[in-house]
PDB file of C-alpha atoms in Angstrom:
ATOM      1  CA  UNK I   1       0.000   0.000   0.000  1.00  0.00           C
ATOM      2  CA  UNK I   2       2.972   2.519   0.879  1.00  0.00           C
ATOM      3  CA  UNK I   3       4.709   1.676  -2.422  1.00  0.00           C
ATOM      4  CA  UNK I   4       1.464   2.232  -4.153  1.00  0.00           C
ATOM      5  CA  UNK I   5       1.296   5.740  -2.523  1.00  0.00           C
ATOM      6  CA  UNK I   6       4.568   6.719  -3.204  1.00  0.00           C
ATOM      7  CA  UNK I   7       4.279   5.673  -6.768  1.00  0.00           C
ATOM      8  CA  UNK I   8       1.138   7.671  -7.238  1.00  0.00           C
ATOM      9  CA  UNK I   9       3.037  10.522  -5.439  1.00  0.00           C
ATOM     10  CA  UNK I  10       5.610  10.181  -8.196  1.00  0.00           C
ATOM     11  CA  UNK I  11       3.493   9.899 -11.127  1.00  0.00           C
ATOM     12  CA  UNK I  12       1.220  12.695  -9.623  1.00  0.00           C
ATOM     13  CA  UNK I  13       4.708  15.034  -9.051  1.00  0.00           C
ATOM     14  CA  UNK I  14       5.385  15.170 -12.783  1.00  0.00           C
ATOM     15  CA  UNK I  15       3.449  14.750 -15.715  1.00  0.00           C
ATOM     16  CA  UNK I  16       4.113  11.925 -18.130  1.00  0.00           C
ATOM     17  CA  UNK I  17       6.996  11.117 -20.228  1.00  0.00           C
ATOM     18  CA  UNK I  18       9.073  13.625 -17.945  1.00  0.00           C
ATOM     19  CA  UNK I  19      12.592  14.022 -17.759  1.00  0.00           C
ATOM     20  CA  UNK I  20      15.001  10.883 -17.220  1.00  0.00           C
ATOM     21  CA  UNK I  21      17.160  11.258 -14.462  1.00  0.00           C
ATOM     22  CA  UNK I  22      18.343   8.339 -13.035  1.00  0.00           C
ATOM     23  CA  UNK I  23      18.639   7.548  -9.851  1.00  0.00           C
ATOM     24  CA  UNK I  24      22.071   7.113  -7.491  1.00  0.00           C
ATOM     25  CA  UNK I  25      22.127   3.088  -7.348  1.00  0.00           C
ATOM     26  CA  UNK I  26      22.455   1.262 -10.927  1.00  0.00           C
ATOM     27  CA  UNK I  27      21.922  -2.318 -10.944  1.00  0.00           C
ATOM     28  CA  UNK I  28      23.909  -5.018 -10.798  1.00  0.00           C
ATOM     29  CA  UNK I  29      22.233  -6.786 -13.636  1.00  0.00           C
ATOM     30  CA  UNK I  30      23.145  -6.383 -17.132  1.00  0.00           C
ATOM     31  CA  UNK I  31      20.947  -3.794 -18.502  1.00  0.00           C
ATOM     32  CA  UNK I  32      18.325  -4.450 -20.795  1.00  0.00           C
ATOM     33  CA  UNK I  33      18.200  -3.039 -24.166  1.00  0.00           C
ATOM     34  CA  UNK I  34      16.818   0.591 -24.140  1.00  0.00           C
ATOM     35  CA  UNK I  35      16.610   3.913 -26.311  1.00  0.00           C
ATOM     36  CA  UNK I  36      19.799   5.535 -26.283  1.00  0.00           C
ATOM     37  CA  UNK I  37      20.068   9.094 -23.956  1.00  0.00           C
ATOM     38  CA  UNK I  38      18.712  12.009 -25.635  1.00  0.00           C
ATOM     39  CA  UNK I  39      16.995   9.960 -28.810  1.00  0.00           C
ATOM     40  CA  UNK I  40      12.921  10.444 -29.899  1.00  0.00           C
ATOM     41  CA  UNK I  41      11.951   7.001 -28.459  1.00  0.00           C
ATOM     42  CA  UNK I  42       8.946   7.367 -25.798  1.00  0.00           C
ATOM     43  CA  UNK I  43       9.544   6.290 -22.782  1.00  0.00           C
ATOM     44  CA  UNK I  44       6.292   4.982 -22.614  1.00  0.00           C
ATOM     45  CA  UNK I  45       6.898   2.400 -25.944  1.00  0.00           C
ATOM     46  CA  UNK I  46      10.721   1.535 -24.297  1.00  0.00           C
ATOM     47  CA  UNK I  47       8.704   0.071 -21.001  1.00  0.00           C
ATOM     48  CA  UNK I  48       5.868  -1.435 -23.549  1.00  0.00           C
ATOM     49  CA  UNK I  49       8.714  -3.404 -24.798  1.00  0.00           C
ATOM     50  CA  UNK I  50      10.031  -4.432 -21.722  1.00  0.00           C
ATOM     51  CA  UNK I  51       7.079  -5.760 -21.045  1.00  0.00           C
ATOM     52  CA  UNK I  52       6.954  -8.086 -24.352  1.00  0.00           C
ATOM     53  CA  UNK I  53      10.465  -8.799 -23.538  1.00  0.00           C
ATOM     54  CA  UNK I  54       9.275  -9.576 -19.540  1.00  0.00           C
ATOM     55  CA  UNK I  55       5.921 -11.976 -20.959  1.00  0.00           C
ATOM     56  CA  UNK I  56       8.576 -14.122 -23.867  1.00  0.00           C
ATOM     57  CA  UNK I  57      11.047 -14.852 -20.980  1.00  0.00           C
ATOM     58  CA  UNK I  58       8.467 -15.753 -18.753  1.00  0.00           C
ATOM     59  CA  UNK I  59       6.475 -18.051 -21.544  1.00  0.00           C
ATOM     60  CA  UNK I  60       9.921 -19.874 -22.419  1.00  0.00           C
ATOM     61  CA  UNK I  61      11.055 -20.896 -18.755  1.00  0.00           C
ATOM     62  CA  UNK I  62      13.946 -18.543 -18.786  1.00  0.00           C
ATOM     63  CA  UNK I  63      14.718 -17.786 -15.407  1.00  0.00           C
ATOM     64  CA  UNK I  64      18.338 -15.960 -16.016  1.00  0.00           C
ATOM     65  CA  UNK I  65      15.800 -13.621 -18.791  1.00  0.00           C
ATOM     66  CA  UNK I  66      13.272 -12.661 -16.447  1.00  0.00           C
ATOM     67  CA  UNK I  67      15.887 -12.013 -13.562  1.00  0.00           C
ATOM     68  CA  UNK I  68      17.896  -9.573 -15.941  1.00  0.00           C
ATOM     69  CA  UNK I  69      15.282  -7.128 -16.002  1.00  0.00           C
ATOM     70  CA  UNK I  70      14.609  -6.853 -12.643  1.00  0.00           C
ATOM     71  CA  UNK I  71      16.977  -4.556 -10.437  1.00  0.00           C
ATOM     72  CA  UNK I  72      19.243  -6.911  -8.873  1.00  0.00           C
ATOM     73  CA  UNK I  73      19.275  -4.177  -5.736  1.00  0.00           C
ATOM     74  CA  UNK I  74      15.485  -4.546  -5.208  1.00  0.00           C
ATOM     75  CA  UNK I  75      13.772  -7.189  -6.897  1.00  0.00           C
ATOM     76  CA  UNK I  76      10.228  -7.747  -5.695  1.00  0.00           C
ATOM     77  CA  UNK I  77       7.550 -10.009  -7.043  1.00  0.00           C
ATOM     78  CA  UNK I  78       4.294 -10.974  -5.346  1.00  0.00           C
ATOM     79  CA  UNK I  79       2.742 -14.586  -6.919  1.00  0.00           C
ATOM     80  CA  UNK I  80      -0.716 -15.819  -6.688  1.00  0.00           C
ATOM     81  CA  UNK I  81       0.413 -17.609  -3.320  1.00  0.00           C
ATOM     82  CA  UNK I  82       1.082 -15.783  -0.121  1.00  0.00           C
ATOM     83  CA  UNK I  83       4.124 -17.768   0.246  1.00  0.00           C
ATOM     84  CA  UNK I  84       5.383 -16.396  -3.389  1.00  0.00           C
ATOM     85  CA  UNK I  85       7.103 -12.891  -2.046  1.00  0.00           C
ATOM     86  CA  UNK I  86      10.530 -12.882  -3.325  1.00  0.00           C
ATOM     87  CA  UNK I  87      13.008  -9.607  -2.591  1.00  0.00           C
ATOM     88  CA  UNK I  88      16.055 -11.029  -3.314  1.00  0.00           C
ATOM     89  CA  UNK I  89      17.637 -12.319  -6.476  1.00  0.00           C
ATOM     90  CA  UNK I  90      17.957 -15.791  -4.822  1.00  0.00           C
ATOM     91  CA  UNK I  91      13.995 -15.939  -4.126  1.00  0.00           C
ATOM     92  CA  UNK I  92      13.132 -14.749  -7.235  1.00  0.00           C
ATOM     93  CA  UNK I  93      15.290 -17.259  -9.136  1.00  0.00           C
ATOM     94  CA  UNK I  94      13.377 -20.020  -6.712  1.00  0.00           C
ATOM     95  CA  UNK I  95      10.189 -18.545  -7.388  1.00  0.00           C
ATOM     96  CA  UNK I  96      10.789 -18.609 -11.359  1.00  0.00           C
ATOM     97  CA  UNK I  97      12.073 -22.469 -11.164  1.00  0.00           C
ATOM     98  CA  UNK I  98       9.121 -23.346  -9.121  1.00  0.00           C
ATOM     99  CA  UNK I  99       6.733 -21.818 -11.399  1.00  0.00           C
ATOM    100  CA  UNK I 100       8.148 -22.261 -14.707  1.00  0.00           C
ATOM    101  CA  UNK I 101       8.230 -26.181 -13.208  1.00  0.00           C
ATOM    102  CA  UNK I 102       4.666 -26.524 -13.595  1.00  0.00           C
ATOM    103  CA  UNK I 103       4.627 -26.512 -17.730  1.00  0.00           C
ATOM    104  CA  UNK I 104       6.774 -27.984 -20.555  1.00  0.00           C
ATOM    105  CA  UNK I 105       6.134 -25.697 -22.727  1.00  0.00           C
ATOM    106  CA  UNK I 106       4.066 -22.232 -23.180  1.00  0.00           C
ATOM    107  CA  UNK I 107       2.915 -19.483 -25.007  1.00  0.00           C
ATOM    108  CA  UNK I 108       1.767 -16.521 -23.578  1.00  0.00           C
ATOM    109  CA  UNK I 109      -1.027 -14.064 -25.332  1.00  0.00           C
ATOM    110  CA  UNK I 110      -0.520 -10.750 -26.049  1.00  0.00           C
ATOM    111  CA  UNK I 111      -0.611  -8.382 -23.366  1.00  0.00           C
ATOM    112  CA  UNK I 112      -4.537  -6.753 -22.988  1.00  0.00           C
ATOM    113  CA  UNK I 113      -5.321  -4.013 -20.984  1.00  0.00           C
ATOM    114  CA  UNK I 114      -2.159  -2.667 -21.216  1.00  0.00           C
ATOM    115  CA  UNK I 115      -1.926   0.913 -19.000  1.00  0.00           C
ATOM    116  CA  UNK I 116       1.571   2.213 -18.375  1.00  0.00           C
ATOM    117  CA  UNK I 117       1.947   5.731 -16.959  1.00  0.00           C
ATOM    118  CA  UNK I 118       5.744   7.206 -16.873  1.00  0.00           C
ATOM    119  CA  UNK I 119       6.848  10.066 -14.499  1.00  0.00           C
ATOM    120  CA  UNK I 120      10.827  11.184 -14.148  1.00  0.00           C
ATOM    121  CA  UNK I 121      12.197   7.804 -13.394  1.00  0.00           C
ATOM    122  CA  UNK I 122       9.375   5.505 -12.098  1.00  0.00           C
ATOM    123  CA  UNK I 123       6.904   3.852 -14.817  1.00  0.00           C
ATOM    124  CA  UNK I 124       4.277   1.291 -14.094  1.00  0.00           C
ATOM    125  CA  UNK I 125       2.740  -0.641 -16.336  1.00  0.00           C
ATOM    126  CA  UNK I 126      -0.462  -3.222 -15.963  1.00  0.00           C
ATOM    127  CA  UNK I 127      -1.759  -5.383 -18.172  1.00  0.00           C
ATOM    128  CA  UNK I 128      -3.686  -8.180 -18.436  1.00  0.00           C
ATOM    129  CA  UNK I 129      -2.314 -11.737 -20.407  1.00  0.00           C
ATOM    130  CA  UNK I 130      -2.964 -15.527 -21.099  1.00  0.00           C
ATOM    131  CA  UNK I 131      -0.646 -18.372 -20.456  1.00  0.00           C
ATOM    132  CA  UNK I 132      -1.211 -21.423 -22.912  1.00  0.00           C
ATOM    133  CA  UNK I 133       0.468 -23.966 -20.797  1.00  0.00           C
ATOM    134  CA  UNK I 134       1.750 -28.021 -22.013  1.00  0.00           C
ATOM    135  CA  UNK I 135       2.755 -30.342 -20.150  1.00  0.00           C
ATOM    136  CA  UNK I 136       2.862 -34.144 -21.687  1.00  0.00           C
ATOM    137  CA  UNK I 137      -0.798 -34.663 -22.633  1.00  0.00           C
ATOM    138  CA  UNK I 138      -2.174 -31.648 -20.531  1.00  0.00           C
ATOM    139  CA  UNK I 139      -3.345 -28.655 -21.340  1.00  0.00           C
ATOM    140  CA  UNK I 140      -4.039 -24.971 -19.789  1.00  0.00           C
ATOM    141  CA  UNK I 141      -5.006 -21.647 -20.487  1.00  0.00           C
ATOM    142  CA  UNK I 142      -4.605 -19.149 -17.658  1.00  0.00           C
ATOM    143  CA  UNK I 143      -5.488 -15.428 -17.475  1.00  0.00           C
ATOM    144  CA  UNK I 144      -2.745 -13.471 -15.774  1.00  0.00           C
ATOM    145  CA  UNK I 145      -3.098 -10.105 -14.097  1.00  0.00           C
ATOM    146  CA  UNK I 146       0.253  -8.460 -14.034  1.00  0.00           C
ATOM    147  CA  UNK I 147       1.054  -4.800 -12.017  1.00  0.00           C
ATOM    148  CA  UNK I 148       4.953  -4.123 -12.524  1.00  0.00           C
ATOM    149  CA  UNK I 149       6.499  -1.040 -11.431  1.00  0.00           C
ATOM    150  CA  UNK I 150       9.970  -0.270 -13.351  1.00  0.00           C
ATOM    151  CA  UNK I 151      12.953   2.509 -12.207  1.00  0.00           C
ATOM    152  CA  UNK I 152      14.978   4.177 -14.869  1.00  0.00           C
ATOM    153  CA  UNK I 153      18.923   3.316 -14.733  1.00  0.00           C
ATOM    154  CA  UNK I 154      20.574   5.547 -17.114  1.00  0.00           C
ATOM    155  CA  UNK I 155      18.423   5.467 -20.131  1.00  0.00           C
ATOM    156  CA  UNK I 156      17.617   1.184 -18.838  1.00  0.00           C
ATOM    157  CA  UNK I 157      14.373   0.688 -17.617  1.00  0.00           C
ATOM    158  CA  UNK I 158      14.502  -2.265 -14.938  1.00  0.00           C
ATOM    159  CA  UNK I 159      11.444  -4.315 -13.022  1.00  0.00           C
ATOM    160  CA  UNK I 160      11.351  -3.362  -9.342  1.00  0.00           C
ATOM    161  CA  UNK I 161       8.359  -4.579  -8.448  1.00  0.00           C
ATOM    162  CA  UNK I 162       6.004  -7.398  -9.858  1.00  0.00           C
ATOM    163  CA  UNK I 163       2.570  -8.535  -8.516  1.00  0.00           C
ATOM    164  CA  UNK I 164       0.944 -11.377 -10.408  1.00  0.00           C
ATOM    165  CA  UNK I 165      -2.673 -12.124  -9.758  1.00  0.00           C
ATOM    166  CA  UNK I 166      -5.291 -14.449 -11.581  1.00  0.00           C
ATOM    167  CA  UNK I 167      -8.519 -12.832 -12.204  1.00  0.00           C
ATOM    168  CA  UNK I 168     -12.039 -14.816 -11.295  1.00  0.00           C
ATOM    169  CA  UNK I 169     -15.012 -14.597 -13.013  1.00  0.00           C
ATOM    170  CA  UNK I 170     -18.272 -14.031 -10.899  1.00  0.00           C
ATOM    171  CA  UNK I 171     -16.820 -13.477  -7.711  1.00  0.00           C
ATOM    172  CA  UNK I 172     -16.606  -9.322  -8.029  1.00  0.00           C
ATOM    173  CA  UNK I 173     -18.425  -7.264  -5.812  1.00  0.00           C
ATOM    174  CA  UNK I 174     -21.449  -6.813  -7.291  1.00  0.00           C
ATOM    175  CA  UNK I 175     -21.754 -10.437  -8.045  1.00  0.00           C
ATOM    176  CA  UNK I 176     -21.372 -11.420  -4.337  1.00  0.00           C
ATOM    177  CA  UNK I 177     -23.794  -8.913  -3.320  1.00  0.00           C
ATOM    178  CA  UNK I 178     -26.273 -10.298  -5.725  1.00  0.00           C
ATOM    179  CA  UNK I 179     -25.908 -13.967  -4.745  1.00  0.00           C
ATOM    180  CA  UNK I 180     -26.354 -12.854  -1.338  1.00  0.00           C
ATOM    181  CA  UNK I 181     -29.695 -10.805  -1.541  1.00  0.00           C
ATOM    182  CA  UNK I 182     -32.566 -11.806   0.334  1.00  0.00           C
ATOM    183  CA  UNK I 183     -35.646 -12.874  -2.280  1.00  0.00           C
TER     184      UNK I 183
END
């Protein structure tokens, strides 16, 4: 909840596409490709494509991948479990190999619902995705709910923050309400 607060802080500080300072701690991680200082590319398209690049390392198992785009100084990602909270690189590599366990192979959709908002050096992007998982003679498609929140190093755009969720059908809100009214 703080983070989220702080982030809306940020984005609410500056408007979008703002200037791209960077701030004092680059990662350890090799850097992810990115637009070059001072060139026409948005901002806004660079994290897009981070994304794409996030959802096609995910989909093929590739745990080394999806750990060089986080920030190796503060990697956090938030699974489906209560157990999955990772903030280390160590976690998140155990995280990754448990998941990506589950499936032979995959595809994943996509992204839908994509919303990214970019202030200074903070971006977050949502979006929503499906993950068309094999595994011998098994089959299954899963929606997936990503929220990521990414920090500009330099002119690299890195994953801080990753909460994954799977979206229900029928069990908003309004839809409890209704099942509980009194006829």
């Amino acid at each position: 909840m703080l983070t989220g607060i702080l982030l809306s802080a940020a984005l609410a500080a500056g408007p979008a596409n703002a200037g791209k300072a960077a701030p004092e701690k680059p990662p350890a991680a090799p850097a992810a490709p990115a637009a070059a200082a001072g060139s026409d590319v948005d901002p806004v398209d660079t994290v897009r494509a981070g994304v794409r690049q996030f959802l096609a390392s995910y989909a093929a198992r590739d745990v080394a991948g999806v750990v060089r785009l986080f920030d190796s100084n503060a990697p956090l990602f938030l699974g489906t479990d209560l157990g999955e909270a990772c903030n280390d690189v160590p976690c998140l590599e155990q995280l990754l190999k448990d998941r990506f366990g589950v499936w032979e192979t995959a595809t994943m959709a996509s992204p839908a619902r994509v919303h990214v908002e970019v202030a200074s050096s903070l971006a977050t992007a949502w979006f929503d995705t499906e993950l068309d998982a094999k595994s011998g003679i098994s089959r299954r498609k899963t929606k997936l709910r990503f929220a990521t929140t990414w920090r500009l190093y330099g002119t690299d755009w890195k994953l801080t923050q990753v909460l994954l969720a799977v979206p229900t059908k029928g069990q908003s809100g309004r839809e409890i309400l209704r099942q509980n009214e009194l006829n």
